[in-house]
Amino acid sequence: QETVYLNLSMALRYNFDTPLIDVGGEFTIGTTPHDRYDPMELNKGAVLKRTYLMLSPVAHYNFRRGKNASFYLGMGLGMGLGTRKVFEGCTVDPEGKILEELNTQKYFVAALTPRAGVELFRHFRIGMQLRIPTDGEVTVGPTISITFGGGKKD
């Protein structure tokens, strides 16, 4: 089953002149929005919502840095805290209202995040990122970034 994740990240990077790499840190907040579901059709143990906070050291190799189109390959290794709401069952009260039984679990999560993309005009990044976390919820998706303080480095 496909799940839509919403992520907001902020990163600080330092660009080295030689080799053409940048290193830094990235802070990410992620969540799955509530999907519409029928509690009478869910199985016990179904995860309804996940949220996480993650801090990742990151590094990228930049091809053609300083040009109007500069390609990059990168990797991050994140560590953080996650929360998931797990469906435990439901009952129907005397008035016919469905009462859900949810269990909130907190856990440690680590993730490997390979990524690739292009930086356009030294300030806009468009890419793809794969997130491989220890909780098993692998995600892939596009990233869009704006770089402040960028500029011609070569």
Short mmCIF file of C-alpha atoms in Angstrom, two decimals:
data_model
loop_
_atom_site.label_atom_id
_atom_site.label_comp_id
_atom_site.label_asym_id
_atom_site.label_seq_id
_atom_site.Cartn_x
_atom_site.Cartn_y
_atom_site.Cartn_z
CA GLN A 1 0.00 0.00 0.00
CA GLU A 2 1.35 3.42 -0.97
CA THR A 3 1.57 6.08 1.72
CA VAL A 4 2.03 9.79 1.21
CA TYR A 5 4.61 11.38 3.50
CA LEU A 6 4.97 15.09 4.08
CA ASN A 7 8.50 16.15 5.04
CA LEU A 8 10.00 19.49 5.96
CA SER A 9 13.80 19.66 6.15
CA MET A 10 16.36 22.32 6.88
CA ALA A 11 20.04 21.78 6.11
CA LEU A 12 23.28 23.61 6.66
CA ARG A 13 26.15 22.73 4.33
CA TYR A 14 29.77 23.69 3.87
CA ASN A 15 31.22 23.60 0.34
CA PHE A 16 34.84 22.48 -0.05
CA ASP A 17 36.72 23.85 -3.07
CA THR A 18 38.67 20.62 -3.73
CA PRO A 19 37.31 17.98 -3.95
CA LEU A 20 33.91 19.24 -5.07
CA ILE A 21 32.01 18.00 -2.03
CA ASP A 22 29.77 19.59 0.55
CA VAL A 23 29.09 18.29 4.04
CA GLY A 24 26.57 19.35 6.60
CA GLY A 25 23.62 18.48 8.74
CA GLU A 26 19.92 18.15 7.99
CA PHE A 27 16.96 18.31 10.38
CA THR A 28 13.75 16.66 9.15
CA ILE A 29 10.19 16.54 10.45
CA GLY A 30 8.02 13.97 8.68
CA THR A 31 4.47 12.70 8.96
CA THR A 32 1.82 10.67 7.20
CA PRO A 33 -1.46 12.53 6.98
CA HIS A 34 -4.58 10.83 8.28
CA ASP A 35 -6.10 8.74 5.52
CA ARG A 36 -9.81 8.02 5.45
CA TYR A 37 -10.44 4.50 6.64
CA ASP A 38 -13.23 2.33 7.96
CA PRO A 39 -12.26 1.07 11.44
CA MET A 40 -14.57 -1.93 11.02
CA GLU A 41 -12.35 -3.16 8.15
CA LEU A 42 -8.93 -2.66 9.78
CA ASN A 43 -6.81 -5.48 11.15
CA LYS A 44 -5.36 -5.29 14.64
CA GLY A 45 -1.81 -3.91 14.45
CA ALA A 46 -2.41 -1.68 11.42
CA VAL A 47 -0.30 1.50 11.61
CA LEU A 48 -2.54 4.52 11.01
CA LYS A 49 -0.08 7.40 11.34
CA ARG A 50 3.68 7.87 11.66
CA THR A 51 5.63 10.97 12.61
CA TYR A 52 9.36 11.40 13.12
CA LEU A 53 12.06 13.91 13.94
CA MET A 54 15.46 13.11 12.43
CA LEU A 55 18.94 14.65 12.46
CA SER A 56 21.27 13.54 9.64
CA PRO A 57 24.86 14.23 8.72
CA VAL A 58 24.89 14.58 4.91
CA ALA A 59 27.50 14.77 2.14
CA HIS A 60 27.22 15.40 -1.61
CA TYR A 61 29.60 15.19 -4.54
CA ASN A 62 28.97 18.01 -7.03
CA PHE A 63 29.52 17.67 -10.77
CA ARG A 64 30.03 20.94 -12.68
CA ARG A 65 29.67 23.09 -9.54
CA GLY A 66 29.41 26.78 -10.38
CA LYS A 67 27.63 26.13 -13.69
CA ASN A 68 23.95 26.90 -14.35
CA ALA A 69 23.18 23.16 -14.05
CA SER A 70 25.27 21.29 -11.47
CA PHE A 71 24.47 17.61 -10.79
CA TYR A 72 25.01 16.01 -7.38
CA LEU A 73 25.04 12.59 -5.72
CA GLY A 74 24.72 12.40 -1.97
CA MET A 75 24.12 10.35 1.14
CA GLY A 76 22.74 10.99 4.60
CA LEU A 77 22.63 8.86 7.74
CA GLY A 78 19.81 9.96 9.99
CA MET A 79 18.96 9.20 13.60
CA GLY A 80 15.86 10.29 15.43
CA LEU A 81 12.63 9.58 17.24
CA GLY A 82 9.45 8.22 15.74
CA THR A 83 5.85 7.88 16.89
CA ARG A 84 3.24 5.60 15.39
CA LYS A 85 -0.44 5.15 16.15
CA VAL A 86 -1.42 1.51 15.97
CA PHE A 87 -4.98 0.26 15.61
CA GLU A 88 -5.86 -2.21 18.41
CA GLY A 89 -9.51 -2.74 17.62
CA CYS A 90 -12.87 -1.03 17.86
CA THR A 91 -16.16 -1.37 19.62
CA VAL A 92 -19.61 0.02 18.95
CA ASP A 93 -21.29 1.89 21.82
CA PRO A 94 -25.03 1.59 22.55
CA GLU A 95 -25.78 4.62 20.37
CA GLY A 96 -24.05 3.03 17.36
CA LYS A 97 -20.93 5.19 17.51
CA ILE A 98 -17.68 3.39 16.61
CA LEU A 99 -15.02 3.73 19.30
CA GLU A 100 -11.46 3.11 18.10
CA GLU A 101 -8.78 1.72 20.36
CA LEU A 102 -5.39 3.17 19.43
CA ASN A 103 -1.96 2.54 20.92
CA THR A 104 0.73 5.23 20.55
CA GLN A 105 4.26 3.84 20.35
CA LYS A 106 7.50 5.85 20.52
CA TYR A 107 10.68 4.37 19.05
CA PHE A 108 14.23 5.13 17.89
CA VAL A 109 14.72 5.21 14.13
CA ALA A 110 17.81 5.41 11.94
CA ALA A 111 17.77 5.87 8.17
CA LEU A 112 20.10 5.76 5.20
CA THR A 113 19.16 8.40 2.60
CA PRO A 114 20.86 8.21 -0.81
CA ARG A 115 19.91 11.09 -3.11
CA ALA A 116 20.67 12.57 -6.54
CA GLY A 117 19.62 15.70 -8.34
CA VAL A 118 20.54 18.91 -10.07
CA GLU A 119 21.21 22.40 -8.74
CA LEU A 120 19.97 25.06 -11.17
CA PHE A 121 21.42 28.57 -11.36
CA ARG A 122 23.37 27.93 -8.12
CA HIS A 123 20.30 28.37 -5.91
CA PHE A 124 17.53 25.82 -6.72
CA ARG A 125 17.86 22.07 -6.16
CA ILE A 126 15.54 19.45 -7.61
CA GLY A 127 16.21 15.81 -6.80
CA MET A 128 15.06 12.37 -5.74
CA GLN A 129 15.69 10.80 -2.36
CA LEU A 130 15.33 7.25 -1.08
CA ARG A 131 14.83 6.88 2.69
CA ILE A 132 15.64 3.43 4.09
CA PRO A 133 14.73 3.49 7.80
CA THR A 134 15.09 0.82 10.44
CA ASP A 135 11.31 0.78 11.02
CA GLY A 136 10.80 -0.75 7.57
CA GLU A 137 8.77 2.09 6.01
CA VAL A 138 10.96 2.70 2.91
CA THR A 139 10.03 5.84 0.99
CA VAL A 140 11.14 7.45 -2.26
CA GLY A 141 10.22 10.90 -3.43
CA PRO A 142 11.13 14.20 -4.99
CA THR A 143 12.91 17.00 -3.15
CA ILE A 144 12.83 20.71 -3.90
CA SER A 145 15.31 23.05 -2.19
CA ILE A 146 16.34 26.67 -2.21
CA THR A 147 19.98 27.47 -1.41
CA PHE A 148 20.81 30.67 0.44
CA GLY A 149 24.39 31.91 0.34
CA GLY A 150 25.19 29.84 -2.72
CA GLY A 151 26.88 31.29 -5.71
CA LYS A 152 29.78 30.73 -8.04
CA LYS A 153 32.39 28.63 -6.25
CA ASP A 154 34.79 27.82 -9.11
#
